[in-house]
Every structure is written in C-alpha cells, then in structure tokens.
mmCIF file with all atom_site columns, C-alpha atoms in Angstrom:
data_model
loop_
_atom_site.group_PDB
_atom_site.id
_atom_site.type_symbol
_atom_site.label_atom_id
_atom_site.label_alt_id
_atom_site.label_comp_id
_atom_site.label_asym_id
_atom_site.label_entity_id
_atom_site.label_seq_id
_atom_site.pdbx_PDB_ins_code
_atom_site.Cartn_x
_atom_site.Cartn_y
_atom_site.Cartn_z
_atom_site.occupancy
_atom_site.B_iso_or_equiv
_atom_site.pdbx_formal_charge
_atom_site.auth_seq_id
_atom_site.auth_comp_id
_atom_site.auth_asym_id
_atom_site.auth_atom_id
_atom_site.pdbx_PDB_model_num
ATOM 1   C CA . GLY A 1 1   ? -0.414  0.343  0.332   1.00 33.00 ? 22  GLY A CA 1
ATOM 2   C CA . GLU A 1 2   ? 1.239   3.283  -0.088  1.00 38.00 ? 23  GLU A CA 1
ATOM 3   C CA . SER A 1 3   ? 2.299   5.561  2.496   1.00 40.00 ? 24  SER A CA 1
ATOM 4   C CA . VAL A 1 4   ? -0.300  8.377  3.829   1.00 38.00 ? 25  VAL A CA 1
ATOM 5   C CA . GLY A 1 5   ? 0.258   11.399 5.068   1.00 39.00 ? 26  GLY A CA 1
ATOM 6   C CA . LEU A 1 6   ? 0.836   11.607 8.604   1.00 46.00 ? 27  LEU A CA 1
ATOM 7   C CA . HIS A 1 7   ? 0.712   14.116 11.715  1.00 61.00 ? 28  HIS A CA 1
ATOM 8   C CA . LEU A 1 8   ? 4.463   14.021 12.189  1.00 77.00 ? 29  LEU A CA 1
ATOM 9   C CA . PRO A 1 9   ? 5.847   12.453 15.498  1.00 89.00 ? 30  PRO A CA 1
ATOM 10  C CA . THR A 1 10  ? 9.313   14.903 17.046  1.00 92.00 ? 31  THR A CA 1
ATOM 11  C CA . LEU A 1 11  ? 12.386  13.980 18.676  1.00 96.00 ? 32  LEU A CA 1
ATOM 12  C CA . SER A 1 12  ? 13.949  15.898 21.126  1.00 96.00 ? 33  SER A CA 1
ATOM 13  C CA . VAL A 1 13  ? 17.788  15.622 21.777  1.00 97.00 ? 34  VAL A CA 1
ATOM 14  C CA . GLN A 1 14  ? 19.828  17.899 23.661  1.00 97.00 ? 35  GLN A CA 1
ATOM 15  C CA . GLU A 1 15  ? 23.109  19.015 20.808  1.00 97.00 ? 36  GLU A CA 1
ATOM 16  C CA . GLY A 1 16  ? 26.403  16.289 21.018  1.00 97.00 ? 37  GLY A CA 1
ATOM 17  C CA . ASP A 1 17  ? 24.215  13.231 21.610  1.00 97.00 ? 38  ASP A CA 1
ATOM 18  C CA . ASN A 1 18  ? 23.267  11.051 18.787  1.00 97.00 ? 39  ASN A CA 1
ATOM 19  C CA . SER A 1 19  ? 19.715  10.521 17.480  1.00 97.00 ? 40  SER A CA 1
ATOM 20  C CA . ILE A 1 20  ? 17.856  7.091  15.965  1.00 97.00 ? 41  ILE A CA 1
ATOM 21  C CA . ILE A 1 21  ? 15.182  8.447  13.384  1.00 97.00 ? 42  ILE A CA 1
ATOM 22  C CA . ASN A 1 22  ? 13.474  5.688  12.252  1.00 96.00 ? 43  ASN A CA 1
ATOM 23  C CA . CYS A 1 23  ? 10.371  4.563  8.966   1.00 95.00 ? 44  CYS A CA 1
ATOM 24  C CA . ALA A 1 24  ? 8.737   2.093  8.425   1.00 93.00 ? 45  ALA A CA 1
ATOM 25  C CA . TYR A 1 25  ? 8.366   1.448  3.983   1.00 91.00 ? 46  TYR A CA 1
ATOM 26  C CA . SER A 1 26  ? 5.385   -0.209 3.050   1.00 86.00 ? 47  SER A CA 1
ATOM 27  C CA . ASN A 1 27  ? 6.405   -2.209 0.135   1.00 90.00 ? 48  ASN A CA 1
ATOM 28  C CA . SER A 1 28  ? 8.655   -5.374 0.422   1.00 91.00 ? 49  SER A CA 1
ATOM 29  C CA . ALA A 1 29  ? 9.809   -5.153 -3.357  1.00 92.00 ? 50  ALA A CA 1
ATOM 30  C CA . SER A 1 30  ? 11.133  -1.596 -3.221  1.00 93.00 ? 51  SER A CA 1
ATOM 31  C CA . ASP A 1 31  ? 14.977  -2.396 -3.607  1.00 93.00 ? 52  ASP A CA 1
ATOM 32  C CA . TYR A 1 32  ? 16.695  1.267  -2.776  1.00 94.00 ? 53  TYR A CA 1
ATOM 33  C CA . PHE A 1 33  ? 15.211  4.174  -0.130  1.00 95.00 ? 54  PHE A CA 1
ATOM 34  C CA . ILE A 1 34  ? 16.774  7.038  0.614   1.00 95.00 ? 55  ILE A CA 1
ATOM 35  C CA . TRP A 1 35  ? 17.397  9.611  3.120   1.00 96.00 ? 56  TRP A CA 1
ATOM 36  C CA . TYR A 1 36  ? 16.003  12.915 2.785   1.00 95.00 ? 57  TYR A CA 1
ATOM 37  C CA . LYS A 1 37  ? 16.221  16.210 5.239   1.00 96.00 ? 58  LYS A CA 1
ATOM 38  C CA . GLN A 1 38  ? 13.663  19.384 4.525   1.00 95.00 ? 59  GLN A CA 1
ATOM 39  C CA . GLU A 1 39  ? 14.368  22.764 6.887   1.00 95.00 ? 60  GLU A CA 1
ATOM 40  C CA . SER A 1 40  ? 11.360  24.504 7.330   1.00 91.00 ? 61  SER A CA 1
ATOM 41  C CA . GLY A 1 41  ? 9.969   26.232 4.065   1.00 90.00 ? 62  GLY A CA 1
ATOM 42  C CA . LYS A 1 42  ? 12.364  24.249 1.703   1.00 93.00 ? 63  LYS A CA 1
ATOM 43  C CA . GLY A 1 43  ? 11.982  21.435 -0.648  1.00 94.00 ? 64  GLY A CA 1
ATOM 44  C CA . PRO A 1 44  ? 14.061  17.955 0.301   1.00 94.00 ? 65  PRO A CA 1
ATOM 45  C CA . GLN A 1 45  ? 17.511  17.687 0.818   1.00 93.00 ? 66  GLN A CA 1
ATOM 46  C CA . PHE A 1 46  ? 18.933  13.916 -0.432  1.00 92.00 ? 67  PHE A CA 1
ATOM 47  C CA . ILE A 1 47  ? 21.319  12.920 3.011   1.00 95.00 ? 68  ILE A CA 1
ATOM 48  C CA . ILE A 1 48  ? 21.778  8.725  2.399   1.00 95.00 ? 69  ILE A CA 1
ATOM 49  C CA . ASP A 1 49  ? 20.550  6.470  0.540   1.00 95.00 ? 70  ASP A CA 1
ATOM 50  C CA . ILE A 1 50  ? 20.973  2.606  0.029   1.00 96.00 ? 71  ILE A CA 1
ATOM 51  C CA . ARG A 1 51  ? 20.004  -0.761 -1.418  1.00 95.00 ? 72  ARG A CA 1
ATOM 52  C CA . SER A 1 52  ? 18.227  -3.706 -0.526  1.00 94.00 ? 73  SER A CA 1
ATOM 53  C CA . ASN A 1 53  ? 21.316  -5.848 -1.671  1.00 95.00 ? 74  ASN A CA 1
ATOM 54  C CA . MET A 1 54  ? 22.567  -3.480 1.835   1.00 96.00 ? 75  MET A CA 1
ATOM 55  C CA . ASP A 1 55  ? 22.267  -3.174 6.215   1.00 96.00 ? 76  ASP A CA 1
ATOM 56  C CA . LYS A 1 56  ? 24.066  -0.884 6.268   1.00 98.00 ? 77  LYS A CA 1
ATOM 57  C CA . ARG A 1 57  ? 25.422  2.245  4.621   1.00 97.00 ? 78  ARG A CA 1
ATOM 58  C CA . GLN A 1 58  ? 28.223  5.421  6.499   1.00 97.00 ? 79  GLN A CA 1
ATOM 59  C CA . GLY A 1 59  ? 28.137  8.540  5.685   1.00 95.00 ? 80  GLY A CA 1
ATOM 60  C CA . GLN A 1 60  ? 30.034  12.263 7.299   1.00 93.00 ? 81  GLN A CA 1
ATOM 61  C CA . ARG A 1 61  ? 28.119  11.243 10.122  1.00 96.00 ? 82  ARG A CA 1
ATOM 62  C CA . VAL A 1 62  ? 25.369  9.969  9.446   1.00 98.00 ? 83  VAL A CA 1
ATOM 63  C CA . THR A 1 63  ? 24.694  5.685  9.246   1.00 98.00 ? 84  THR A CA 1
ATOM 64  C CA . VAL A 1 64  ? 21.215  4.329  7.325   1.00 98.00 ? 85  VAL A CA 1
ATOM 65  C CA . LEU A 1 65  ? 20.644  0.338  9.187   1.00 97.00 ? 86  LEU A CA 1
ATOM 66  C CA . LEU A 1 66  ? 18.270  -1.757 6.131   1.00 97.00 ? 87  LEU A CA 1
ATOM 67  C CA . ASN A 1 67  ? 16.334  -4.266 8.120   1.00 96.00 ? 88  ASN A CA 1
ATOM 68  C CA . LYS A 1 68  ? 14.009  -5.543 4.904   1.00 94.00 ? 89  LYS A CA 1
ATOM 69  C CA . THR A 1 69  ? 12.497  -8.814 7.254   1.00 94.00 ? 90  THR A CA 1
ATOM 70  C CA . VAL A 1 70  ? 10.683  -6.402 9.223   1.00 94.00 ? 91  VAL A CA 1
ATOM 71  C CA . LYS A 1 71  ? 10.739  -3.303 6.258   1.00 94.00 ? 92  LYS A CA 1
ATOM 72  C CA . HIS A 1 72  ? 12.168  -0.997 8.644   1.00 95.00 ? 93  HIS A CA 1
ATOM 73  C CA . LEU A 1 73  ? 14.599  1.669  7.872   1.00 95.00 ? 94  LEU A CA 1
ATOM 74  C CA . SER A 1 74  ? 16.475  3.968  10.461  1.00 97.00 ? 95  SER A CA 1
ATOM 75  C CA . LEU A 1 75  ? 19.160  7.136  9.270   1.00 97.00 ? 96  LEU A CA 1
ATOM 76  C CA . GLN A 1 76  ? 21.349  7.218  12.513  1.00 98.00 ? 97  GLN A CA 1
ATOM 77  C CA . ILE A 1 77  ? 23.242  11.182 13.233  1.00 98.00 ? 98  ILE A CA 1
ATOM 78  C CA . ALA A 1 78  ? 26.252  11.358 15.099  1.00 98.00 ? 99  ALA A CA 1
ATOM 79  C CA . ALA A 1 79  ? 26.947  13.943 17.571  1.00 97.00 ? 100 ALA A CA 1
ATOM 80  C CA . THR A 1 80  ? 23.523  15.749 16.919  1.00 98.00 ? 101 THR A CA 1
ATOM 81  C CA . GLN A 1 81  ? 24.248  19.554 15.893  1.00 97.00 ? 102 GLN A CA 1
ATOM 82  C CA . PRO A 1 82  ? 21.505  22.429 15.682  1.00 96.00 ? 103 PRO A CA 1
ATOM 83  C CA . GLY A 1 83  ? 21.828  22.343 12.342  1.00 96.00 ? 104 GLY A CA 1
ATOM 84  C CA . ASP A 1 84  ? 19.978  19.480 12.655  1.00 97.00 ? 105 ASP A CA 1
ATOM 85  C CA . SER A 1 85  ? 17.553  19.990 13.386  1.00 97.00 ? 106 SER A CA 1
ATOM 86  C CA . ALA A 1 86  ? 14.917  19.934 10.369  1.00 97.00 ? 107 ALA A CA 1
ATOM 87  C CA . VAL A 1 87  ? 11.534  17.311 8.931   1.00 96.00 ? 108 VAL A CA 1
ATOM 88  C CA . TYR A 1 88  ? 13.288  13.539 8.420   1.00 97.00 ? 109 TYR A CA 1
ATOM 89  C CA . PHE A 1 89  ? 11.817  12.485 5.392   1.00 95.00 ? 110 PHE A CA 1
ATOM 90  C CA . CYS A 1 90  ? 12.738  7.907  4.609   1.00 95.00 ? 111 CYS A CA 1
ATOM 91  C CA . ALA A 1 91  ? 11.519  7.281  0.550   1.00 94.00 ? 112 ALA A CA 1
ATOM 92  C CA . GLU A 1 92  ? 11.401  4.229  -0.145  1.00 93.00 ? 113 GLU A CA 1
ATOM 93  C CA . TRP A 1 93  ? 11.851  2.887  -4.663  1.00 90.00 ? 114 TRP A CA 1
ATOM 94  C CA . GLY A 1 94  ? 9.227   0.850  -5.751  1.00 85.00 ? 115 GLY A CA 1
ATOM 95  C CA . ASN A 1 95  ? 7.439   1.181  -9.643  1.00 79.00 ? 116 ASN A CA 1
ATOM 96  C CA . ASP A 1 96  ? 7.878   5.691  -8.626  1.00 80.00 ? 117 ASP A CA 1
ATOM 97  C CA . MET A 1 97  ? 9.068   7.049  -5.090  1.00 84.00 ? 118 MET A CA 1
ATOM 98  C CA . ARG A 1 98  ? 7.088   7.315  -2.165  1.00 89.00 ? 119 ARG A CA 1
ATOM 99  C CA . PHE A 1 99  ? 7.528   9.267  1.317   1.00 92.00 ? 120 PHE A CA 1
ATOM 100 C CA . GLY A 1 100 ? 6.797   7.679  5.086   1.00 90.00 ? 121 GLY A CA 1
ATOM 101 C CA . ALA A 1 101 ? 5.446   9.914  7.262   1.00 88.00 ? 122 ALA A CA 1
ATOM 102 C CA . GLY A 1 102 ? 8.072   12.225 8.285   1.00 92.00 ? 123 GLY A CA 1
ATOM 103 C CA . THR A 1 103 ? 9.665   12.819 11.656  1.00 95.00 ? 124 THR A CA 1
ATOM 104 C CA . ARG A 1 104 ? 10.660  16.143 13.402  1.00 95.00 ? 125 ARG A CA 1
ATOM 105 C CA . LEU A 1 105 ? 13.841  16.385 14.696  1.00 97.00 ? 126 LEU A CA 1
ATOM 106 C CA . THR A 1 106 ? 14.853  19.260 17.076  1.00 96.00 ? 127 THR A CA 1
ATOM 107 C CA . VAL A 1 107 ? 18.300  19.666 18.746  1.00 97.00 ? 128 VAL A CA 1
ATOM 108 C CA . LYS A 1 108 ? 18.990  21.402 22.082  1.00 94.00 ? 129 LYS A CA 1
ATOM 109 C CA . PRO A 1 109 ? 21.888  23.482 22.620  1.00 89.00 ? 130 PRO A CA 1
ATOM 110 C CA . GLY B 2 1   ? 25.227  21.612 -10.911 1.00 65.00 ? 24  GLY B CA 1
ATOM 111 C CA . ALA B 2 2   ? 22.228  19.762 -10.101 1.00 84.00 ? 25  ALA B CA 1
ATOM 112 C CA . VAL B 2 3   ? 20.277  22.972 -9.218  1.00 92.00 ? 26  VAL B CA 1
ATOM 113 C CA . VAL B 2 4   ? 16.356  23.251 -9.293  1.00 95.00 ? 27  VAL B CA 1
ATOM 114 C CA . SER B 2 5   ? 14.104  26.110 -9.308  1.00 96.00 ? 28  SER B CA 1
ATOM 115 C CA . GLN B 2 6   ? 10.755  26.801 -8.466  1.00 97.00 ? 29  GLN B CA 1
ATOM 116 C CA . HIS B 2 7   ? 8.814   29.959 -9.024  1.00 97.00 ? 30  HIS B CA 1
ATOM 117 C CA . PRO B 2 8   ? 7.441   31.990 -7.301  1.00 97.00 ? 31  PRO B CA 1
ATOM 118 C CA . SER B 2 9   ? 8.612   30.310 -4.262  1.00 96.00 ? 32  SER B CA 1
ATOM 119 C CA . TRP B 2 10  ? 4.954   31.821 -2.624  1.00 97.00 ? 33  TRP B CA 1
ATOM 120 C CA . VAL B 2 11  ? 1.512   33.249 -4.519  1.00 98.00 ? 34  VAL B CA 1
ATOM 121 C CA . ILE B 2 12  ? -1.480  34.187 -2.581  1.00 97.00 ? 35  ILE B CA 1
ATOM 122 C CA . CYS B 2 13  ? -4.809  34.179 -5.609  1.00 96.00 ? 36  CYS B CA 1
ATOM 123 C CA . LYS B 2 14  ? -8.519  34.900 -4.819  1.00 97.00 ? 37  LYS B CA 1
ATOM 124 C CA . SER B 2 15  ? -10.472 31.468 -4.931  1.00 97.00 ? 38  SER B CA 1
ATOM 125 C CA . GLY B 2 16  ? -11.483 30.180 -8.209  1.00 97.00 ? 39  GLY B CA 1
ATOM 126 C CA . THR B 2 17  ? -9.244  32.198 -9.877  1.00 97.00 ? 40  THR B CA 1
ATOM 127 C CA . SER B 2 18  ? -6.028  30.117 -11.059 1.00 97.00 ? 41  SER B CA 1
ATOM 128 C CA . VAL B 2 19  ? -2.279  30.108 -10.893 1.00 98.00 ? 42  VAL B CA 1
ATOM 129 C CA . LYS B 2 20  ? 1.535   28.759 -12.588 1.00 98.00 ? 43  LYS B CA 1
ATOM 130 C CA . ILE B 2 21  ? 3.455   27.308 -10.472 1.00 98.00 ? 44  ILE B CA 1
ATOM 131 C CA . GLU B 2 22  ? 7.064   26.994 -13.146 1.00 97.00 ? 45  GLU B CA 1
ATOM 132 C CA . CYS B 2 23  ? 9.754   24.676 -12.234 1.00 97.00 ? 46  CYS B CA 1
ATOM 133 C CA . ARG B 2 24  ? 13.375  24.828 -13.925 1.00 96.00 ? 47  ARG B CA 1
ATOM 134 C CA . SER B 2 25  ? 16.419  22.669 -14.034 1.00 94.00 ? 48  SER B CA 1
ATOM 135 C CA . LEU B 2 26  ? 19.402  25.568 -14.387 1.00 94.00 ? 49  LEU B CA 1
ATOM 136 C CA . ASP B 2 27  ? 22.175  23.263 -15.316 1.00 90.00 ? 50  ASP B CA 1
ATOM 137 C CA . PHE B 2 28  ? 21.021  20.227 -16.281 1.00 90.00 ? 51  PHE B CA 1
ATOM 138 C CA . GLN B 2 29  ? 18.020  17.895 -19.241 1.00 90.00 ? 52  GLN B CA 1
ATOM 139 C CA . ALA B 2 30  ? 15.683  17.383 -16.883 1.00 90.00 ? 53  ALA B CA 1
ATOM 140 C CA . THR B 2 31  ? 13.950  14.487 -18.959 1.00 89.00 ? 54  THR B CA 1
ATOM 141 C CA . THR B 2 32  ? 11.316  13.299 -16.131 1.00 91.00 ? 55  THR B CA 1
ATOM 142 C CA . MET B 2 33  ? 9.921   16.635 -13.800 1.00 93.00 ? 56  MET B CA 1
ATOM 143 C CA . PHE B 2 34  ? 7.916   15.384 -10.627 1.00 93.00 ? 57  PHE B CA 1
ATOM 144 C CA . TRP B 2 35  ? 4.448   17.181 -8.562  1.00 96.00 ? 58  TRP B CA 1
ATOM 145 C CA . TYR B 2 36  ? 4.029   17.033 -4.669  1.00 96.00 ? 59  TYR B CA 1
ATOM 146 C CA . ARG B 2 37  ? 2.062   19.175 -2.577  1.00 96.00 ? 60  ARG B CA 1
ATOM 147 C CA . GLN B 2 38  ? 3.342   18.635 0.838   1.00 94.00 ? 61  GLN B CA 1
ATOM 148 C CA . PHE B 2 39  ? -0.248  19.951 3.449   1.00 92.00 ? 62  PHE B CA 1
ATOM 149 C CA . PRO B 2 40  ? 1.202   21.847 6.603   1.00 87.00 ? 63  PRO B CA 1
ATOM 150 C CA . LYS B 2 41  ? 3.211   18.246 8.816   1.00 85.00 ? 64  LYS B CA 1
ATOM 151 C CA . GLN B 2 42  ? 2.389   16.036 6.583   1.00 89.00 ? 65  GLN B CA 1
ATOM 152 C CA . SER B 2 43  ? 4.493   14.337 3.928   1.00 91.00 ? 66  SER B CA 1
ATOM 153 C CA . LEU B 2 44  ? 5.580   14.990 0.060   1.00 93.00 ? 67  LEU B CA 1
ATOM 154 C CA . MET B 2 45  ? 2.472   12.764 -1.620  1.00 93.00 ? 68  MET B CA 1
ATOM 155 C CA . LEU B 2 46  ? 3.075   12.133 -5.772  1.00 93.00 ? 69  LEU B CA 1
ATOM 156 C CA . MET B 2 47  ? 0.322   14.659 -7.901  1.00 95.00 ? 70  MET B CA 1
ATOM 157 C CA . ALA B 2 48  ? 1.820   13.582 -10.997 1.00 94.00 ? 71  ALA B CA 1
ATOM 158 C CA . THR B 2 49  ? 5.145   12.844 -13.313 1.00 92.00 ? 72  THR B CA 1
ATOM 159 C CA . SER B 2 50  ? 5.161   14.288 -16.776 1.00 91.00 ? 73  SER B CA 1
ATOM 160 C CA . ASN B 2 51  ? 7.918   13.036 -19.436 1.00 88.00 ? 74  ASN B CA 1
ATOM 161 C CA . GLU B 2 52  ? 9.495   15.563 -21.177 1.00 86.00 ? 75  GLU B CA 1
ATOM 162 C CA . GLY B 2 53  ? 7.374   15.700 -24.847 1.00 84.00 ? 76  GLY B CA 1
ATOM 163 C CA . SER B 2 54  ? 3.867   14.252 -23.443 1.00 86.00 ? 77  SER B CA 1
ATOM 164 C CA . LYS B 2 55  ? 1.539   14.137 -21.340 1.00 89.00 ? 78  LYS B CA 1
ATOM 165 C CA . ALA B 2 56  ? 1.624   13.374 -17.740 1.00 93.00 ? 79  ALA B CA 1
ATOM 166 C CA . THR B 2 57  ? 0.551   10.444 -15.708 1.00 93.00 ? 80  THR B CA 1
ATOM 167 C CA . TYR B 2 58  ? -1.358  11.913 -12.207 1.00 95.00 ? 81  TYR B CA 1
ATOM 168 C CA . GLU B 2 59  ? -1.473  9.177  -9.796  1.00 93.00 ? 82  GLU B CA 1
ATOM 169 C CA . GLN B 2 60  ? -4.664  8.531  -8.063  1.00 92.00 ? 83  GLN B CA 1
ATOM 170 C CA . GLY B 2 61  ? -7.354  11.345 -6.498  1.00 93.00 ? 84  GLY B CA 1
ATOM 171 C CA . VAL B 2 62  ? -5.576  13.659 -8.604  1.00 95.00 ? 85  VAL B CA 1
ATOM 172 C CA . GLU B 2 63  ? -7.755  15.497 -11.459 1.00 95.00 ? 86  GLU B CA 1
ATOM 173 C CA . LYS B 2 64  ? -6.097  16.715 -14.213 1.00 93.00 ? 87  LYS B CA 1
ATOM 174 C CA . ASP B 2 65  ? -8.355  18.553 -15.136 1.00 95.00 ? 88  ASP B CA 1
ATOM 175 C CA . LYS B 2 66  ? -7.557  21.208 -12.479 1.00 96.00 ? 89  LYS B CA 1
ATOM 176 C CA . PHE B 2 67  ? -4.305  20.040 -11.897 1.00 97.00 ? 90  PHE B CA 1
ATOM 177 C CA . LEU B 2 68  ? -2.773  21.395 -15.776 1.00 96.00 ? 91  LEU B CA 1
ATOM 178 C CA . ILE B 2 69  ? 0.774   19.555 -16.138 1.00 95.00 ? 92  ILE B CA 1
ATOM 179 C CA . ASN B 2 70  ? 3.345   21.006 -18.803 1.00 92.00 ? 93  ASN B CA 1
ATOM 180 C CA . HIS B 2 71  ? 5.893   20.097 -19.525 1.00 90.00 ? 94  HIS B CA 1
ATOM 181 C CA . ALA B 2 72  ? 7.246   21.159 -23.134 1.00 82.00 ? 95  ALA B CA 1
ATOM 182 C CA . SER B 2 73  ? 11.041  21.844 -22.892 1.00 91.00 ? 96  SER B CA 1
ATOM 183 C CA . LEU B 2 74  ? 13.727  19.687 -21.389 1.00 91.00 ? 97  LEU B CA 1
ATOM 184 C CA . THR B 2 75  ? 14.672  22.099 -18.652 1.00 93.00 ? 98  THR B CA 1
ATOM 185 C CA . LEU B 2 76  ? 11.439  23.773 -18.040 1.00 94.00 ? 99  LEU B CA 1
ATOM 186 C CA . SER B 2 77  ? 7.629   22.324 -16.363 1.00 95.00 ? 100 SER B CA 1
ATOM 187 C CA . THR B 2 78  ? 4.242   24.092 -15.121 1.00 96.00 ? 101 THR B CA 1
ATOM 188 C CA . LEU B 2 79  ? 1.543   23.138 -12.963 1.00 97.00 ? 102 LEU B CA 1
ATOM 189 C CA . THR B 2 80  ? -1.369  25.121 -12.888 1.00 97.00 ? 103 THR B CA 1
ATOM 190 C CA . VAL B 2 81  ? -4.112  25.303 -10.419 1.00 98.00 ? 104 VAL B CA 1
ATOM 191 C CA . THR B 2 82  ? -7.456  26.392 -12.341 1.00 97.00 ? 105 THR B CA 1
ATOM 192 C CA . SER B 2 83  ? -10.213 27.297 -10.226 1.00 97.00 ? 106 SER B CA 1
ATOM 193 C CA . ALA B 2 84  ? -8.276  27.706 -7.125  1.00 97.00 ? 107 ALA B CA 1
ATOM 194 C CA . HIS B 2 85  ? -10.355 26.882 -3.530  1.00 97.00 ? 108 HIS B CA 1
ATOM 195 C CA . PRO B 2 86  ? -8.953  27.123 -0.409  1.00 97.00 ? 109 PRO B CA 1
ATOM 196 C CA . GLU B 2 87  ? -8.176  23.628 0.454   1.00 96.00 ? 110 GLU B CA 1
ATOM 197 C CA . ASP B 2 88  ? -5.911  23.580 -2.589  1.00 97.00 ? 111 ASP B CA 1
ATOM 198 C CA . SER B 2 89  ? -3.955  26.108 -0.613  1.00 97.00 ? 112 SER B CA 1
ATOM 199 C CA . SER B 2 90  ? -0.423  24.231 0.121   1.00 96.00 ? 113 SER B CA 1
ATOM 200 C CA . PHE B 2 91  ? 3.372   23.651 -0.602  1.00 97.00 ? 114 PHE B CA 1
ATOM 201 C CA . TYR B 2 92  ? 3.941   22.451 -3.734  1.00 97.00 ? 115 TYR B CA 1
ATOM 202 C CA . ILE B 2 93  ? 7.845   21.156 -4.982  1.00 97.00 ? 116 ILE B CA 1
ATOM 203 C CA . CYS B 2 94  ? 8.413   19.908 -7.944  1.00 96.00 ? 117 CYS B CA 1
ATOM 204 C CA . SER B 2 95  ? 11.735  17.043 -8.525  1.00 95.00 ? 118 SER B CA 1
ATOM 205 C CA . ALA B 2 96  ? 13.496  16.616 -12.100 1.00 94.00 ? 119 ALA B CA 1
ATOM 206 C CA . ALA B 2 97  ? 15.544  13.774 -12.719 1.00 90.00 ? 120 ALA B CA 1
ATOM 207 C CA . GLU B 2 98  ? 17.859  13.633 -15.626 1.00 85.00 ? 121 GLU B CA 1
ATOM 208 C CA . ALA B 2 99  ? 17.768  11.033 -18.346 1.00 77.00 ? 122 ALA B CA 1
ATOM 209 C CA . GLY B 2 100 ? 20.107  7.351  -17.475 1.00 74.00 ? 123 GLY B CA 1
ATOM 210 C CA . LYS B 2 101 ? 20.805  8.953  -13.709 1.00 74.00 ? 124 LYS B CA 1
ATOM 211 C CA . GLY B 2 102 ? 20.084  7.209  -10.908 1.00 69.00 ? 125 GLY B CA 1
ATOM 212 C CA . LYS B 2 103 ? 17.227  6.819  -9.289  1.00 68.00 ? 126 LYS B CA 1
ATOM 213 C CA . GLY B 2 104 ? 18.565  9.052  -6.558  1.00 70.00 ? 127 GLY B CA 1
ATOM 214 C CA . GLU B 2 105 ? 20.027  12.095 -8.762  1.00 78.00 ? 128 GLU B CA 1
ATOM 215 C CA . GLN B 2 106 ? 15.643  13.751 -8.617  1.00 86.00 ? 129 GLN B CA 1
ATOM 216 C CA . TYR B 2 107 ? 16.860  16.894 -7.738  1.00 92.00 ? 130 TYR B CA 1
ATOM 217 C CA . PHE B 2 108 ? 14.549  19.013 -5.494  1.00 95.00 ? 131 PHE B CA 1
ATOM 218 C CA . GLY B 2 109 ? 13.183  22.631 -6.172  1.00 96.00 ? 132 GLY B CA 1
ATOM 219 C CA . PRO B 2 110 ? 12.453  24.575 -2.905  1.00 96.00 ? 133 PRO B CA 1
ATOM 220 C CA . GLY B 2 111 ? 8.593   24.430 -3.576  1.00 96.00 ? 134 GLY B CA 1
ATOM 221 C CA . THR B 2 112 ? 6.412   27.087 -3.328  1.00 97.00 ? 135 THR B CA 1
ATOM 222 C CA . ARG B 2 113 ? 3.922   28.183 -1.428  1.00 97.00 ? 136 ARG B CA 1
ATOM 223 C CA . LEU B 2 114 ? 0.686   28.909 -2.061  1.00 97.00 ? 137 LEU B CA 1
ATOM 224 C CA . THR B 2 115 ? -2.298  30.222 -0.271  1.00 97.00 ? 138 THR B CA 1
ATOM 225 C CA . VAL B 2 116 ? -6.184  30.730 -1.135  1.00 97.00 ? 139 VAL B CA 1
ATOM 226 C CA . THR B 2 117 ? -8.134  33.472 0.034   1.00 97.00 ? 140 THR B CA 1
#
C-alpha cells in the first residue's frame, strides 16, 4: 500500500547526542531507499541512500540501517548539531518513489 | 550542479482564479519531472509525473483537469492550479531527474507556497 500523510512524530535530542530516526516502509518489493532532510519552507535535500542488497551504509556523521525482514529503515546522526534540526523523510523506490511520514528532529543546545 | 528552481516561491490568489507554478532545471536536462503537494506537518504526496514531450501521469485522486501539467522543454515544467479553492492551499514541490541517471539523482526545487483566499 501507499504511505499516507500523517501528523509528524517528533524527536528531541541534546546537542552532541546521537539521534536515531526510524521509518517503516510499505512495499516489500522496494529496492532502493533514500533519506531526505527538509528544513522549514524548503524542498527536501538528499542525505544518504541504500540499496536493498545492503544492510548498512555510512556517510559523514550519518548511518542508514535497513532491515528488510520487518521493512524498517533507520537514520542515525552522530553528534547531533543544531543545524540538524529539520524534518527527516525516508523514501522508498518500488515502481516509483514514495515518501514516509517524516519525523521532526529538534536539537536542544 | 543539479539545481532546480521554482517560481514563484510563494503566491496568494483569490478563490476561483488560476495560478501557474514553474519548475526549472538550471544546469541539466530534466527528462522527467515530478510534482508533489505537501500539507502542513505532513509528508510529500506525489501528484503527477511528467516526461518531456508527453502527457503527465497523474496519481489516483489527483484531478488532471484541475492541476494542469506541461513539460514542453527539457528544462521547464509548469503546474497550473485552475479555479483554485482554499483547500488547494499547500506547499507545492517539484523535482527533476536526468535521463540515464540513478534513482537517487532526483533533485528537488525549493517549493512554492500557495495560499488561496
């Protein structure tokens, strides 16, 4: 089924702590996943991606984990900074790209 | 590189009028462009996919006669909201993809905030 619009869950962390943002995707046939960051009033920005033949991928300060068994994706942000405050969306690619519900991350100084 | 712009960035129009939103790929040729709508505190919802030179493919529930999409060139797609009503007020975002590039190479515009009064 398709992801539908939902009111955003929120995550509040202290500056310097690690953040973990979770996403449940809907299509077991999806083979490519992307995390986007969206700041207020702006379009989404690409953060990191992962293909379905991988379980983990690391970028600069970010790590994406994929669990295909339970159709779960997570984004880990190390040493979270105030500039990381934004809404984070996962997106899955099956026949086309669908966005997850999103999580609002707030970083407290 | 890979910059997508949208114009206008925000627009206020009266109920019953039409408004056109432009999406441009500034430094690449976008064979495919996507239009999304985003309501406050919600996720992006795909409205339609347009390929240059052909008719757009609309998602279920999106009225093609109300949301007119034109992708006449490799750098420009337009979304026209016809006979706008207050419930059409939303954040409209386009994205563009270049032929032959990977799925992740889809670049988003900054969005257009539409308010219908």
